[in-house]
Structures are given as C-alpha cells and as structure tokens.
CSV table of C-alpha atoms and ligand atoms in Angstrom, one decimal:
chain,number,residue,atom,x,y,z
J,24,UNK,CA,0.4,0.0,-0.2
J,25,UNK,CA,1.3,3.3,-0.6
J,26,UNK,CA,0.4,6.4,1.0
J,27,UNK,CA,0.1,9.5,-1.1
J,28,UNK,CA,-0.4,13.2,0.3
J,29,UNK,CA,-2.2,15.5,-2.3
J,30,UNK,CA,-1.6,19.7,-1.5
J,31,UNK,CA,-3.5,22.5,-2.7
J,32,UNK,CA,-2.1,25.1,-1.8
J,33,UNK,CA,-3.2,29.1,-1.9
J,34,UNK,CA,-1.8,32.0,-0.5
J,35,UNK,CA,-2.8,32.0,2.8
J,36,UNK,CA,-4.3,28.3,2.7
J,37,UNK,CA,-3.4,25.4,2.4
J,38,UNK,CA,-5.8,22.0,2.1
J,39,UNK,CA,-4.8,18.2,2.3
J,40,UNK,CA,-5.4,15.0,2.1
J,41,UNK,CA,-3.6,11.8,2.5
J,42,UNK,CA,-4.3,8.9,0.3
J,43,UNK,CA,-3.7,4.9,1.0
J,44,UNK,CA,-4.0,3.3,-2.5
J,45,UNK,CA,-2.9,-0.2,-3.6
J,46,UNK,CA,-3.2,1.6,-7.5
J,47,UNK,CA,-6.7,0.4,-8.2
J,48,UNK,CA,-8.6,1.5,-5.2
J,49,UNK,CA,-8.1,5.3,-3.0
J,50,UNK,CA,-8.6,5.9,0.2
J,51,UNK,CA,-8.6,9.1,1.9
J,52,UNK,CA,-7.6,8.0,5.9
J,53,UNK,CA,-7.3,12.4,6.7
J,54,UNK,CA,-7.8,15.6,5.5
J,55,UNK,CA,-8.1,19.0,6.5
J,56,UNK,CA,-7.4,22.5,5.8
J,57,UNK,CA,-4.3,25.3,7.0
J,58,UNK,CA,-6.3,28.6,7.6
J,59,UNK,CA,-4.8,32.2,8.1
J,60,UNK,CA,-1.2,31.5,7.1
J,61,UNK,CA,1.0,34.5,7.2
J,62,UNK,CA,-1.6,36.2,9.0
J,63,UNK,CA,-2.9,36.6,12.7
J,64,UNK,CA,-4.9,34.3,14.4
J,65,UNK,CA,-4.1,31.5,11.8
J,66,UNK,CA,-5.4,27.5,12.2
J,67,UNK,CA,-5.8,23.9,11.4
J,68,UNK,CA,-7.5,21.3,11.2
J,69,UNK,CA,-8.4,17.7,10.2
J,70,UNK,CA,-10.8,14.8,9.3
J,71,UNK,CA,-10.0,11.2,10.1
J,72,UNK,CA,-11.8,8.8,8.3
J,73,UNK,CA,-14.0,7.4,11.1
J,74,UNK,CA,-15.0,10.6,11.8
J,75,UNK,CA,-12.1,12.3,14.8
J,76,UNK,CA,-12.1,16.2,13.9
J,77,UNK,CA,-9.7,18.9,15.7
J,78,UNK,CA,-9.4,22.0,14.9
J,79,UNK,CA,-6.0,24.0,17.1
J,80,UNK,CA,-5.4,28.0,16.9
J,81,UNK,CA,-1.4,28.0,16.3
J,82,UNK,CA,0.8,30.2,14.4
J,83,UNK,CA,1.5,29.6,11.0
J,84,UNK,CA,4.2,32.1,9.4
J,85,UNK,CA,4.8,30.2,6.3
J,86,UNK,CA,3.6,27.4,4.5
J,87,UNK,CA,7.0,25.7,5.6
J,88,UNK,CA,5.9,25.9,9.2
J,89,UNK,CA,1.9,24.8,7.8
J,90,UNK,CA,3.4,21.2,6.2
J,91,UNK,CA,5.8,20.5,9.0
J,92,UNK,CA,2.0,21.0,11.7
J,93,UNK,CA,0.4,18.9,8.8
J,94,UNK,CA,3.3,16.2,9.8
J,95,UNK,CA,2.6,16.2,13.0
J,96,UNK,CA,-0.8,15.9,12.0
J,97,UNK,CA,-0.4,13.1,10.8
J,98,UNK,CA,2.3,11.4,12.8
J,99,UNK,CA,-0.1,11.9,15.4
J,100,UNK,CA,-3.0,10.2,13.6
J,101,UNK,CA,-2.2,7.9,10.4
J,102,UNK,CA,1.8,7.8,9.5
J,103,UNK,CA,4.9,6.4,12.0
J,104,UNK,CA,7.2,7.6,10.0
J,105,UNK,CA,7.1,10.8,7.6
J,106,UNK,CA,8.9,8.4,5.1
J,107,UNK,CA,5.6,6.2,4.7
J,108,UNK,CA,4.7,8.9,2.3
J,109,UNK,CA,5.5,7.7,-1.2
J,110,UNK,CA,4.5,10.8,-3.1
J,111,UNK,CA,2.6,14.3,-2.9
J,112,UNK,CA,0.8,15.3,-5.3
J,113,UNK,CA,-0.1,19.2,-6.6
J,114,UNK,CA,-3.1,21.5,-7.5
J,115,UNK,CA,-1.3,24.0,-9.7
J,116,UNK,CA,-3.7,26.7,-10.8
J,117,UNK,CA,-2.3,27.2,-13.9
J,118,UNK,CA,0.6,25.3,-16.5
J,119,UNK,CA,0.4,28.2,-19.6
J,120,UNK,CA,0.3,25.8,-22.4
J,121,UNK,CA,3.4,24.0,-21.5
J,122,UNK,CA,1.4,21.3,-19.6
J,123,UNK,CA,-1.6,19.0,-21.2
J,124,UNK,CA,-1.3,16.1,-18.4
J,125,UNK,CA,0.4,16.1,-14.9
J,126,UNK,CA,3.7,15.9,-14.9
J,127,UNK,CA,6.4,14.6,-12.2
J,128,UNK,CA,8.2,18.0,-10.4
J,129,UNK,CA,12.1,18.6,-11.5
J,130,UNK,CA,13.6,21.9,-12.2
J,131,UNK,CA,12.5,22.3,-15.4
J,132,UNK,CA,9.0,22.0,-14.4
J,133,UNK,CA,9.7,24.2,-11.5
J,134,UNK,CA,11.6,27.0,-14.2
J,135,UNK,CA,8.2,26.7,-16.3
J,136,UNK,CA,5.5,27.0,-13.6
J,137,UNK,CA,7.5,30.3,-12.2
J,138,UNK,CA,7.2,31.5,-15.8
J,139,UNK,CA,3.4,31.2,-16.1
J,140,UNK,CA,3.6,32.4,-12.2
J,141,UNK,CA,2.5,36.1,-13.3
J,142,UNK,CA,-0.1,34.5,-15.8
J,143,UNK,CA,-2.9,34.0,-12.5
J,144,UNK,CA,-2.5,37.5,-12.0
J,145,UNK,CA,-5.3,36.6,-8.5
J,146,UNK,CA,-3.3,33.9,-7.4
J,147,UNK,CA,-0.2,35.1,-8.4
J,148,UNK,CA,2.9,31.9,-6.7
J,149,UNK,CA,0.4,30.7,-3.8
J,150,UNK,CA,0.7,27.3,-5.5
J,151,UNK,CA,4.3,27.2,-5.8
J,152,UNK,CA,4.8,27.7,-2.2
J,153,UNK,CA,3.8,24.2,-1.7
J,154,UNK,CA,6.2,22.5,-3.5
J,155,UNK,CA,9.1,25.2,-2.1
J,156,UNK,CA,8.4,24.2,0.8
J,157,UNK,CA,8.1,19.8,0.2
J,158,UNK,CA,11.3,20.4,-1.2
J,159,UNK,CA,13.0,22.0,1.7
J,160,UNK,CA,11.5,19.8,3.6
J,161,UNK,CA,11.6,16.6,2.2
J,162,UNK,CA,13.8,16.5,-0.5
J,163,UNK,CA,13.8,13.6,-1.9
J,164,UNK,CA,10.6,13.0,-2.0
J,165,UNK,CA,8.5,12.2,-5.9
J,166,UNK,CA,6.2,15.7,-6.1
J,167,UNK,CA,3.8,15.2,-8.9
J,168,UNK,CA,1.9,18.5,-10.2
J,169,UNK,CA,-1.5,18.6,-11.5
J,170,UNK,CA,-2.9,21.3,-13.5
J,171,UNK,CA,-6.3,23.2,-14.1
J,172,UNK,CA,-5.9,24.4,-16.9
J,173,UNK,CA,-4.4,20.7,-18.4
J,174,UNK,CA,-8.0,19.2,-19.7
J,175,UNK,CA,-8.4,22.6,-22.1
J,176,UNK,CA,-5.3,23.1,-24.0
J,177,UNK,CA,-7.7,19.9,-26.6
J,178,UNK,CA,-9.1,23.6,-27.4
J,179,UNK,CA,-9.4,24.8,-31.3
J,180,UNK,CA,-7.9,28.2,-32.0
J,181,UNK,CA,-11.3,29.6,-32.9
J,182,UNK,CA,-12.2,28.9,-29.0
J,183,UNK,CA,-8.5,30.4,-26.9
J,184,UNK,CA,-7.7,33.0,-29.4
J,185,UNK,CA,-8.7,36.8,-29.2
J,186,UNK,CA,-9.3,38.7,-31.7
J,187,UNK,CA,-6.6,41.1,-30.3
J,188,UNK,CA,-3.3,42.5,-32.6
J,189,UNK,CA,-1.9,38.5,-32.4
J,190,UNK,CA,1.1,40.1,-30.7
J,191,UNK,CA,-0.7,39.5,-27.9
J,192,UNK,CA,-0.9,35.8,-27.9
J,193,UNK,CA,2.7,35.5,-30.1
J,194,UNK,CA,4.8,37.5,-27.8
J,195,UNK,CA,2.5,37.7,-24.0
J,196,UNK,CA,0.9,34.4,-24.7
J,197,UNK,CA,-2.9,36.0,-24.0
J,198,UNK,CA,-5.2,33.4,-24.8
J,199,UNK,CA,-8.6,32.0,-23.5
J,200,UNK,CA,-6.7,29.0,-21.5
J,201,UNK,CA,-9.9,28.0,-18.8
J,202,UNK,CA,-9.2,25.8,-15.3
J,203,UNK,CA,-11.8,23.7,-13.4
J,204,UNK,CA,-9.6,21.7,-15.9
J,205,UNK,CA,-9.8,18.4,-13.1
J,206,UNK,CA,-13.2,18.5,-12.0
J,207,UNK,CA,-14.3,19.2,-15.4
J,208,UNK,CA,-12.2,15.6,-16.4
J,209,UNK,CA,-13.0,13.6,-13.4
J,210,UNK,CA,-16.7,14.6,-14.1
J,211,UNK,CA,-17.0,14.1,-17.9
J,212,UNK,CA,-15.5,10.1,-17.2
J,213,UNK,CA,-17.4,9.3,-14.5
J,214,UNK,CA,-20.5,9.6,-16.9
J,215,UNK,CA,-18.5,8.2,-19.9
J,216,UNK,CA,-18.2,5.1,-17.6
J,217,UNK,CA,-22.0,5.0,-17.7
J,218,UNK,CA,-22.9,6.9,-20.9
J,219,UNK,CA,-20.2,5.6,-23.4
J,220,UNK,CA,-22.6,6.8,-26.3
J,221,UNK,CA,-22.7,10.7,-24.5
J,222,UNK,CA,-20.2,12.5,-27.3
J,223,UNK,CA,-21.7,15.9,-26.5
J,224,UNK,CA,-21.0,16.9,-22.6
J,225,UNK,CA,-21.6,19.7,-21.4
J,226,UNK,CA,-20.1,20.0,-18.4
J,227,UNK,CA,-21.6,23.4,-15.0
J,228,UNK,CA,-18.8,23.2,-12.2
J,229,UNK,CA,-20.4,25.6,-10.2
J,230,UNK,CA,-19.3,26.6,-6.7
J,231,UNK,CA,-18.3,29.8,-5.6
J,232,UNK,CA,-15.7,30.0,-8.8
J,233,UNK,CA,-18.1,29.1,-11.8
J,234,UNK,CA,-17.5,27.3,-15.5
J,235,UNK,CA,-18.4,25.5,-18.0
J,236,UNK,CA,-17.4,23.5,-20.6
J,237,UNK,CA,-18.0,22.2,-23.8
J,238,UNK,CA,-16.3,18.1,-23.6
J,239,UNK,CA,-16.6,16.4,-27.4
J,240,UNK,CA,-15.2,12.9,-27.7
J,241,UNK,CA,-14.2,13.2,-24.3
J,242,UNK,CA,-11.8,16.5,-24.9
J,243,UNK,CA,-12.5,20.3,-23.8
J,244,UNK,CA,-13.2,21.9,-26.9
J,245,UNK,CA,-14.3,25.2,-25.1
J,246,UNK,CA,-14.8,27.2,-21.6
J,247,UNK,CA,-16.2,29.4,-20.0
J,248,UNK,CA,-13.3,30.7,-18.1
J,249,UNK,CA,-10.4,32.4,-20.6
J,250,UNK,CA,-7.3,34.1,-19.5
J,251,UNK,CA,-7.9,34.6,-15.8
J,252,UNK,CA,-10.5,32.7,-14.1
J,253,UNK,CA,-13.2,36.1,-13.4
J,254,UNK,CA,-15.1,35.8,-17.6
J,255,UNK,CA,-18.2,33.7,-18.2
J,256,UNK,CA,-21.1,33.3,-16.0
J,257,UNK,CA,-22.2,34.9,-12.6
J,258,UNK,CA,-20.4,33.7,-9.9
J,259,UNK,CA,-20.5,34.5,-5.9
J,260,UNK,CA,-18.3,37.6,-5.4
J,261,UNK,CA,-16.9,37.8,-9.4
J,262,UNK,CA,-18.4,39.7,-12.5
J,263,UNK,CA,-18.4,36.6,-14.8
J,264,UNK,CA,-18.5,38.4,-18.6
J,265,UNK,CA,-18.4,42.3,-19.0
J,266,UNK,CA,-17.6,44.5,-21.5
J,267,UNK,CA,-14.4,45.0,-22.0
J,268,UNK,CA,-13.9,48.4,-22.3
J,269,UNK,CA,-15.2,48.2,-18.7
J,270,UNK,CA,-12.3,48.5,-16.4
J,271,UNK,CA,-10.5,50.4,-18.2
J,272,UNK,CA,-13.6,52.7,-18.5
J,273,UNK,CA,-13.8,53.1,-14.1
J,274,UNK,CA,-10.3,53.1,-14.0
J,275,UNK,CA,-10.7,56.4,-16.3
J,276,UNK,CA,-13.0,58.6,-15.3
J,277,UNK,CA,-13.5,56.9,-11.3
J,278,UNK,CA,-9.9,57.4,-10.1
J,279,UNK,CA,-9.0,54.0,-10.2
J,280,UNK,CA,-6.1,52.0,-9.7
J,281,UNK,CA,-5.4,48.3,-12.1
J,282,UNK,CA,-5.3,46.5,-8.6
J,283,UNK,CA,-9.0,48.2,-7.1
J,284,UNK,CA,-10.8,47.3,-10.5
J,285,UNK,CA,-9.0,43.8,-9.5
J,286,UNK,CA,-10.4,43.4,-6.5
J,287,UNK,CA,-13.5,44.9,-7.3
J,288,UNK,CA,-14.6,42.2,-10.5
J,289,UNK,CA,-13.2,39.8,-8.2
J,290,UNK,CA,-14.6,40.2,-4.8
J,291,UNK,CA,-17.6,42.8,-5.0
J,292,UNK,CA,-19.3,41.5,-8.2
J,293,UNK,CA,-21.3,38.4,-9.2
J,294,UNK,CA,-24.7,37.1,-7.0
J,295,UNK,CA,-22.9,39.4,-3.5
J,296,UNK,CA,-23.2,42.5,-5.5
J,297,UNK,CA,-26.3,41.8,-7.1
J,298,UNK,CA,-28.0,40.7,-4.2
J,299,UNK,CA,-26.6,43.3,-1.7
J,300,UNK,CA,-24.2,41.4,-0.1
J,301,UNK,CA,-24.8,37.8,-0.1
J,302,UNK,CA,-22.4,35.9,-1.8
J,303,UNK,CA,-24.3,31.6,-0.5
J,304,UNK,CA,-27.0,30.8,-2.9
J,305,UNK,CA,-28.7,29.5,0.3
J,306,UNK,CA,-28.8,33.1,1.6
J,307,UNK,CA,-30.3,34.2,-1.9
J,308,UNK,CA,-32.2,31.1,-2.1
J,309,UNK,CA,-34.0,32.6,1.1
J,310,UNK,CA,-34.7,36.1,0.1
J,311,UNK,CA,-35.6,35.0,-3.6
J,312,UNK,CA,-38.6,33.5,-1.8
J,313,UNK,CA,-39.2,35.6,0.8
J,314,UNK,CA,-40.0,38.2,-2.8
J,315,UNK,CA,-36.7,39.8,-2.0
J,316,UNK,CA,-36.4,41.8,-5.1
J,317,UNK,CA,-32.3,41.9,-5.1
J,318,UNK,CA,-32.3,38.8,-4.9
J,319,UNK,CA,-34.9,38.1,-7.8
J,320,UNK,CA,-32.6,39.6,-10.2
J,321,UNK,CA,-29.7,38.2,-8.9
J,322,UNK,CA,-30.9,34.5,-9.5
J,323,UNK,CA,-33.1,35.8,-12.7
J,324,UNK,CA,-29.2,37.3,-14.0
J,325,UNK,CA,-27.4,34.2,-12.9
J,326,UNK,CA,-29.7,31.6,-14.5
J,327,UNK,CA,-29.7,34.1,-17.8
J,328,UNK,CA,-26.1,33.0,-18.4
J,329,UNK,CA,-25.8,30.0,-17.4
J,330,UNK,CA,-28.6,29.1,-19.9
J,331,UNK,CA,-26.9,31.1,-22.1
J,332,UNK,CA,-23.5,29.2,-22.2
J,333,UNK,CA,-25.5,26.0,-22.3
J,334,UNK,CA,-27.2,27.2,-25.5
J,335,UNK,CA,-23.7,28.1,-27.3
J,336,UNK,CA,-22.1,25.3,-26.8
J,337,UNK,CA,-24.8,23.0,-27.8
J,338,UNK,CA,-24.6,25.3,-31.2
J,339,UNK,CA,-21.1,25.0,-30.8
J,340,UNK,CA,-21.0,21.1,-30.6
J,341,UNK,CA,-24.4,20.2,-32.8
J,342,UNK,CA,-26.0,19.3,-30.3
J,343,UNK,CA,-25.6,18.1,-26.8
J,344,UNK,CA,-26.3,14.4,-25.5
J,345,UNK,CA,-26.2,15.5,-21.6
J,346,UNK,CA,-25.6,17.6,-19.4
J,347,UNK,CA,-23.5,17.4,-15.9
J,348,UNK,CA,-23.6,19.8,-12.9
J,349,UNK,CA,-20.9,19.6,-10.1
J,350,UNK,CA,-19.5,21.6,-7.4
J,351,UNK,CA,-20.9,23.6,-4.4
J,352,UNK,CA,-24.1,24.8,-6.2
J,353,UNK,CA,-24.3,22.5,-9.6
J,354,UNK,CA,-24.3,19.1,-6.4
J,355,UNK,CA,-26.6,21.0,-4.1
J,356,UNK,CA,-28.9,23.5,-4.8
J,357,UNK,CA,-32.2,21.4,-6.2
J,358,UNK,CA,-34.0,25.3,-6.4
J,359,UNK,CA,-30.8,26.7,-9.1
J,360,UNK,CA,-30.7,23.3,-10.8
J,361,UNK,CA,-34.3,23.6,-11.2
J,362,UNK,CA,-34.5,26.5,-13.1
J,363,UNK,CA,-32.0,26.2,-15.1
J,364,UNK,CA,-33.3,22.7,-16.6
J,365,UNK,CA,-36.8,24.8,-17.0
J,366,UNK,CA,-35.4,26.9,-19.3
J,367,UNK,CA,-33.8,24.1,-21.3
J,368,UNK,CA,-37.4,22.1,-21.7
J,369,UNK,CA,-37.0,23.6,-25.3
J,370,UNK,CA,-34.4,21.4,-26.5
J,371,UNK,CA,-35.9,17.9,-25.0
J,372,UNK,CA,-35.1,18.4,-21.6
J,373,UNK,CA,-37.2,16.7,-18.9
J,374,UNK,CA,-35.7,16.5,-15.1
J,375,UNK,CA,-37.8,14.2,-12.5
J,376,UNK,CA,-39.1,16.1,-9.4
J,377,UNK,CA,-37.8,13.8,-6.8
J,378,UNK,CA,-34.5,13.4,-8.2
J,379,UNK,CA,-33.3,17.0,-8.5
J,380,UNK,CA,-34.1,16.7,-4.9
J,381,UNK,CA,-31.8,14.7,-4.0
J,382,UNK,CA,-28.3,16.8,-3.2
J,383,UNK,CA,-24.3,15.6,-2.9
J,384,UNK,CA,-24.9,12.6,-5.1
J,385,UNK,CA,-24.2,11.0,-8.5
J,386,UNK,CA,-27.5,11.1,-9.4
J,387,UNK,CA,-29.3,11.0,-13.4
J,388,UNK,CA,-31.7,13.9,-13.2
J,389,UNK,CA,-33.3,13.1,-16.4
J,390,UNK,CA,-36.7,11.1,-16.9
J,391,UNK,CA,-36.2,8.0,-19.0
J,392,UNK,CA,-37.9,10.0,-22.1
J,393,UNK,CA,-36.4,12.9,-22.2
J,394,UNK,CA,-34.2,13.5,-24.9
J,395,UNK,CA,-31.1,15.4,-23.6
J,396,UNK,CA,-29.7,13.0,-20.6
J,397,UNK,CA,-28.9,15.5,-17.4
J,398,UNK,CA,-26.5,14.4,-14.4
J,399,UNK,CA,-25.2,15.6,-11.0
J,400,UNK,CA,-21.8,14.0,-10.6
J,401,UNK,CA,-20.2,15.0,-7.1
J,402,UNK,CA,-16.6,16.1,-8.4
J,403,UNK,CA,-13.4,15.1,-6.8
J,404,UNK,CA,-10.5,16.6,-7.4
J,405,UNK,CA,-7.8,15.3,-5.2
J,406,UNK,CA,-8.6,12.4,-6.7
J,407,UNK,CA,-7.8,13.1,-10.0
J,408,UNK,CA,-4.2,14.2,-8.5
J,409,UNK,CA,-3.5,11.2,-6.2
J,410,UNK,CA,-4.9,8.8,-9.2
J,411,UNK,CA,-1.7,10.9,-11.6
J,412,UNK,CA,0.6,10.8,-8.7
J,413,UNK,CA,0.1,6.8,-8.3
J,414,UNK,CA,0.4,6.7,-12.5
J,415,UNK,CA,3.5,9.1,-12.5
J,416,UNK,CA,5.3,8.1,-9.8
J,417,UNK,CA,4.6,3.9,-10.2
J,418,UNK,CA,5.9,4.2,-14.1
J,419,UNK,CA,9.0,6.9,-12.9
N,25,LIG,P1,-15.5,26.6,-4.5
N,25,LIG,O1,-14.9,25.0,-4.1
N,25,LIG,O2,-15.5,27.5,-5.7
N,25,LIG,O3,-15.2,27.6,-3.4
N,25,LIG,P2,-17.9,25.5,-3.8
N,25,LIG,O4,-17.7,24.5,-5.3
N,25,LIG,O5,-17.5,24.3,-1.9
N,25,LIG,O6,-16.9,26.5,-4.1
N,25,LIG,O7,-19.4,26.0,-3.6
N,25,LIG,C1,-19.6,26.5,-2.4
N,25,LIG,C2,-20.2,27.3,-3.1
N,25,LIG,O8,-21.9,26.0,-3.3
N,25,LIG,C3,-21.5,27.8,-2.1
N,25,LIG,O9,-21.0,29.4,-1.7
N,25,LIG,C4,-23.4,27.7,-1.8
N,25,LIG,O10,-23.5,29.0,-2.7
N,25,LIG,C5,-23.4,26.5,-2.3
N,25,LIG,N1,-23.3,25.9,-1.3
N,25,LIG,C6,-23.4,24.9,-1.2
N,25,LIG,N2,-24.4,24.0,-0.4
N,25,LIG,C7,-24.5,24.1,-0.8
N,25,LIG,C8,-26.3,23.6,-0.3
N,25,LIG,N3,-26.7,23.0,0.4
N,25,LIG,N4,-27.7,24.5,-1.0
N,25,LIG,C9,-26.8,25.1,-2.2
N,25,LIG,N5,-26.2,26.1,-2.4
N,25,LIG,C10,-24.9,25.0,-1.8
C-alpha cells in the first residue's frame, strides 16, 4: 500500500488529503485545512476517516511551518514515520501552454511554473509555495503537479484565440486557458463510464467560482473561463462576462487603479453585488422565496447566463447528449438546477422532480424519455491528483 499526500496551496490556505492506495482503490485516510497562513489567528484542522475531528489555533507563519504542522497531525493520527509518505501531488492553477497533463516535478518543471505564474494575477505564485516548502522538508520525495488548465489544452484555435493583435498571443501568451479542468475531466470521465455514447457533454462546475465546458469526444473544446478565472458565468463575488471596456472606463473616469478594479471585479461583484451582499446561494434562495427584489434579479441573471452558455455550447458541438452539474451549487442546489433545467425544456430536457431533490450524490436528473440527459456528479479533484500521482510515480 502506498501513501500519497495531495496538497492544494493557496496564498494563505493549504488543503491536504492523505490517500492510501494499491493503485486501483484510493482511500482517504485523513483530510484537513490550514487557514490564515502568514496572518494572525491562523488555524489548522483535520478529519480522519473514522470521524475524529480537531481544529487547532496555532501560529502558521509560512507554508513550510504549515507543512510541518500537517506532518505532526499525520504522525499523530495516521503515520508512524514521515518516510511512509510515498509521493506528493500538488494542485496547480496554471500550466500555461506547457502542460496538457500532470507531470513529475523537476527543476525544468519548476522553471516553467515560475514562467507561468504571472499569468494568474489573482493567485500569483501561491501554488508554488507548497512545492518549495515540501522540497525543503523532504528533498527526495517524488512530487507531481496537476494543472487546472491542462484539460483545456485541447481547445481549437477558434476557441482559445482572442481577436487582439496577434503579438498579444505570440509574444505575451494572452489567450483563453480555462480552469477547473481537473473537475471537468473527472465528472465527464465518470459520466462516460455509465454513458459511453455521450459524445457531446456540457459540464457545469457551479461553485463560488463557476465555469462551463463543452466536451466533445472526451476532449474540452471550449470553456467559459478565459485568460483569467473571472469571466464567463456570474459567480459568488466575480463578475463573469462584462464588456471589456468597462474596467478601462472605470479606471479613467473614477480614478481607480488596476488593483482596485481587480478587487471590485473579483471580490465585490457577482451574486454578492446583485443580491445586496449575499454570495452564498443558500442565503439568496431564502431571500428569493421571501420575495426580495434584489435576490430575484440576482437569480434571474445567474440562470440567464448559464442558459446562454449551455445554448452556445450546444450550437458549437452541433447538439448535446448530456449536461452535468457539479461543485457546491451544482451538487446541492435543487432550486437553481430546476430553474436552469426549466429553461432547457425546449431542447427536450425533462427532469424528474424527485431526483432533483437529492443532494451531493451521483444521480440522473433526466427522465427516461428525456431527449437530453442530465446528471449530478459530485466532483473529486483530489482523487484525480492522487491517481495521476500514483501513475506517474509507479512508472517513473
Ligand atoms: P469553491 O470550491 O469554488 O470555493 P464550492 O464548489 O465549494 O466552491 O461551492 C461553494 C458554494 O456552493 C457556496 O458558496 C454555496 O453558494 C453553494 N452551496 C453549498 N452548499 C449548498 C447547499 N446545500 N445548497 C445550495 N447551495 C450550496
């Protein structure tokens, strides 16, 4: 049995999961989260597979100290020695055009990751912090990188190239990259296991960040995230698609800096702005049902934009066989799924009301006679990372 640690590093947070595997079955032994790294009141928590939970308030000055704290937790609960760790898999946001699949991390890969870090203005080099910290603590352990953009590297030029002067792409690599790739890949692969005839799939990853992907013959051919992860559908606090001239106009006429507009578009917009301060769809649903005007407008805009993308991708693929809902909202919100599916009745989508009441489980929403199939498929990005880590390390 091999033990694989999966890490998802943010600038001030670090999520971790420890898997045990024989290469075919993957079991999560423990998982947890460190928050407020480098800030005051930091804490670290874990939950073991038998349900033991603990949260500790301890200072976590940086990612290396945080990793040491994670090691302490693993030693206390799951490992007799850190040497039992066989490999580490990291989630990385951006692989630029260099990576279309997961890779073993070496100096050349680290150099390329550094080259692409400026392409993610929001997250900067947060992802690399976990890799560097792990290298310092366990220099000989095998490390693997899985990129959120990799699955979308199959998009054709007409989907990824913007109509800007070509130099912007050729010299500065400005293009559509797309993110949430690991999630779209996972849920589409799960669907294909039970519906191998699904040649045209639309995957809706709807969480606090959301993206929609058109998947033809198992490959991403278009996606709603672009150069950055703030365009596309309306999100919790991100604006989604807006006229590209709006930020320029705001900067010019309201004397705001690029950072201020960035903050506005990513943290102060979306459902939160429209609903008067609520970014969680549970709150918005409640207010909608109470007749709150702003919540009603927020829900209508949210549904409108998702339906627009589903329509566009159906046209791009020349039809759609199945629609997948995943992530926090996609897996849990019967309310929003119903509203989206109602608007797709014209395409022949008919959903079963009882099935739509279920949450957080793999379920077919569509009825037997529905022309288009719809499913809820819980995502599992960590499992993909653990599986890729196993494959790459076993064959290294
Ligand atoms: P991310 O990983 O992007 O932070 P998630 O995929 O975890 O986001 O989604 C979080 C969002 O999912 C929450 O903000 C909330 O809007 C929505 N959500 C979570 N649970 C439920 C639920 N039971 N009912 C409706 N919406 C939910």
